[in-house]
Amino acid sequence: MSANQQKKVRVFSGIQPSGQIHLGNYLGAIRGWVENQDKKDNIFCIVDLHAITTPQNPIELKKQTEILTTLLFASGLNPDKNTIFIQSQVPAHSEACWILNCITPIGWLERMTQFKDKSSNKKTVSAGLLDYPVLMAADILIYDTQEVPVGEDQKQHVELARDISQRFNNIYGETFVTPQPVIPSTGARIMGLNDPTVKMSKTFSHIKGHSVGILDSPDEILKSFKKATTDSGNEIQFSEDPSKAGVNNLLTIFKVITNKNNSQTEKHFSNARGYGDLKAEVAEVVIQEFKPIREKYQMLKNDQPELNKLINKGSEIAQSISSVKLSEMKNKIGFIN
Ligand code: AMP
Ligand code: TRP
């Protein structure tokens, strides 16, 4: 790594290969990663170890991991500027997680709202699900991460990583950088098209019309938007009114993709003839945004040797950075090297 790269702020983010990657993931995470790739020293991790905290079909997990990895490269993340790798290929994550487990009070984990949500009404809940945020802390801390770009829903987990880093530093001496969550100011929360009161989520990707996949065909994208839930009015304006959440969501998607502000967005639709026009135009900007990604995806998918080369390169870099921190952790806690 060059001296120049060293000086850049280290950013780490993770994304689960546990279902179809949708417009919410793209606008809330991937797009921002691509935009910032020149400014920061970025590490992006496909977190398959996190995915198995809830039951996964092995064939499906493998398929989704391959799709997601290919999609990240296809989305415009340059492998020469970013480290992109698969979590389970770098054992330091699991090892560091175990060590951090042993200094993390269970009470800290039991109060995580995502754990409460994911575990409620379940017959059995894995220990891994409770431990999920410690693995996430390990992901972040073993790279001396300074910034963690995440959606609002993950902020509590990054705050826990901060607490864990400070606790380890207090017990064993200065070891970890304390990371900062970075929440995108726009597009932080894209809602479901069928139900704009819930976040667009991989969990609901089986529900028709809920989400738009990055690899959906233009036809499918248009259909999903045409069926999007709106209201009985015809005003195309941003609104806090819960009954206008559908229109608000469509305007938000348009605004984020076209880099407009609220008033420019409203002005753009001032001559629209109702929600039909709005839906068609939003669908069109989404189709155009995803078009080059779909094309690059197809190209890479058909070039397995190139894809393998990119994946191996990412693992090697991740391995070389994280192994240094893991050794330091082992030393400090009294393991024989
Ligand atoms: P997940 O789908 O939960 O693995 O999330 C992957 C990344 O996408 C995280 O940074 C999330 O915060 C972000 N994300 C997921 N769903 C949405 C959404 N509906 N709107 C905005 N960002 C999202
Ligand atoms: N838990 C995150 C999510 O579901 C994914 C993730 C795992 C992550 N490890 C991370 C995000 C480290 C940021 C940093 O969205």
mmCIF file of C-alpha atoms and ligand atoms in Angstrom, residues 13-16 18 22 24-25 27-29 33 149-154 187-191 199-202, ligand 1:
data_model
loop_
_atom_site.group_PDB
_atom_site.id
_atom_site.type_symbol
_atom_site.label_atom_id
_atom_site.label_comp_id
_atom_site.label_asym_id
_atom_site.label_seq_id
_atom_site.Cartn_x
_atom_site.Cartn_y
_atom_site.Cartn_z
ATOM 1 C CA SER A 13 -18.654 -1.656 5.634
ATOM 2 C CA GLY A 14 -20.393 -4.970 5.331
ATOM 3 C CA ILE A 15 -23.351 -6.296 3.411
ATOM 4 C CA GLN A 16 -25.134 -9.604 3.895
ATOM 5 C CA SER A 18 -28.827 -13.215 2.445
ATOM 6 C CA HIS A 22 -32.461 -4.164 -3.704
ATOM 7 C CA GLY A 24 -32.668 0.309 -0.671
ATOM 8 C CA ASN A 25 -29.276 -1.402 -0.358
ATOM 9 C CA LEU A 27 -29.197 3.906 -2.485
ATOM 10 C CA GLY A 28 -28.550 3.471 1.241
ATOM 11 C CA ALA A 29 -25.169 1.789 0.925
ATOM 12 C CA TRP A 33 -19.451 3.533 -1.403
ATOM 13 C CA PRO A 149 -21.047 3.928 6.644
ATOM 14 C CA VAL A 150 -24.329 2.243 7.543
ATOM 15 C CA GLY A 151 -28.055 2.774 7.413
ATOM 16 C CA GLU A 152 -29.824 4.094 10.503
ATOM 17 C CA ASP A 153 -30.746 0.540 11.534
ATOM 18 C CA GLN A 154 -27.103 -0.419 12.085
ATOM 19 C CA GLY A 187 -31.632 8.040 0.931
ATOM 20 C CA ALA A 188 -30.913 6.591 4.337
ATOM 21 C CA ARG A 189 -34.247 4.815 4.349
ATOM 22 C CA ILE A 190 -36.006 3.560 1.234
ATOM 23 C CA MET A 191 -39.421 2.109 1.977
ATOM 24 C CA LYS A 199 -38.343 -0.359 5.175
ATOM 25 C CA MET A 200 -37.512 -2.015 1.856
ATOM 26 C CA SER A 201 -35.864 -5.190 3.085
ATOM 27 C CA LYS A 202 -34.386 -8.447 1.813
HETATM 28 P P1 AMP B 1 -28.931 -5.415 4.742
HETATM 29 O O1 AMP B 1 -29.847 -5.542 3.583
HETATM 30 O O2 AMP B 1 -29.686 -5.312 6.031
HETATM 31 O O3 AMP B 1 -27.822 -6.453 4.749
HETATM 32 O O4 AMP B 1 -28.203 -4.004 4.612
HETATM 33 C C1 AMP B 1 -27.085 -3.735 3.787
HETATM 34 C C2 AMP B 1 -26.853 -2.244 3.761
HETATM 35 O O5 AMP B 1 -27.951 -1.586 3.080
HETATM 36 C C3 AMP B 1 -26.803 -1.564 5.140
HETATM 37 O O6 AMP B 1 -25.886 -0.488 5.122
HETATM 38 C C4 AMP B 1 -28.200 -1.095 5.349
HETATM 39 O O7 AMP B 1 -28.314 -0.054 6.281
HETATM 40 C C5 AMP B 1 -28.581 -0.645 3.938
HETATM 41 N N1 AMP B 1 -30.031 -0.760 3.738
HETATM 42 C C6 AMP B 1 -30.777 -1.889 3.833
HETATM 43 N N2 AMP B 1 -32.073 -1.633 3.564
HETATM 44 C C7 AMP B 1 -32.156 -0.303 3.298
HETATM 45 C C8 AMP B 1 -33.241 0.587 2.947
HETATM 46 N N3 AMP B 1 -34.486 0.144 2.783
HETATM 47 N N4 AMP B 1 -32.947 1.874 2.746
HETATM 48 C C9 AMP B 1 -31.693 2.332 2.866
HETATM 49 N N5 AMP B 1 -30.631 1.564 3.197
HETATM 50 C C10 AMP B 1 -30.848 0.265 3.412
#
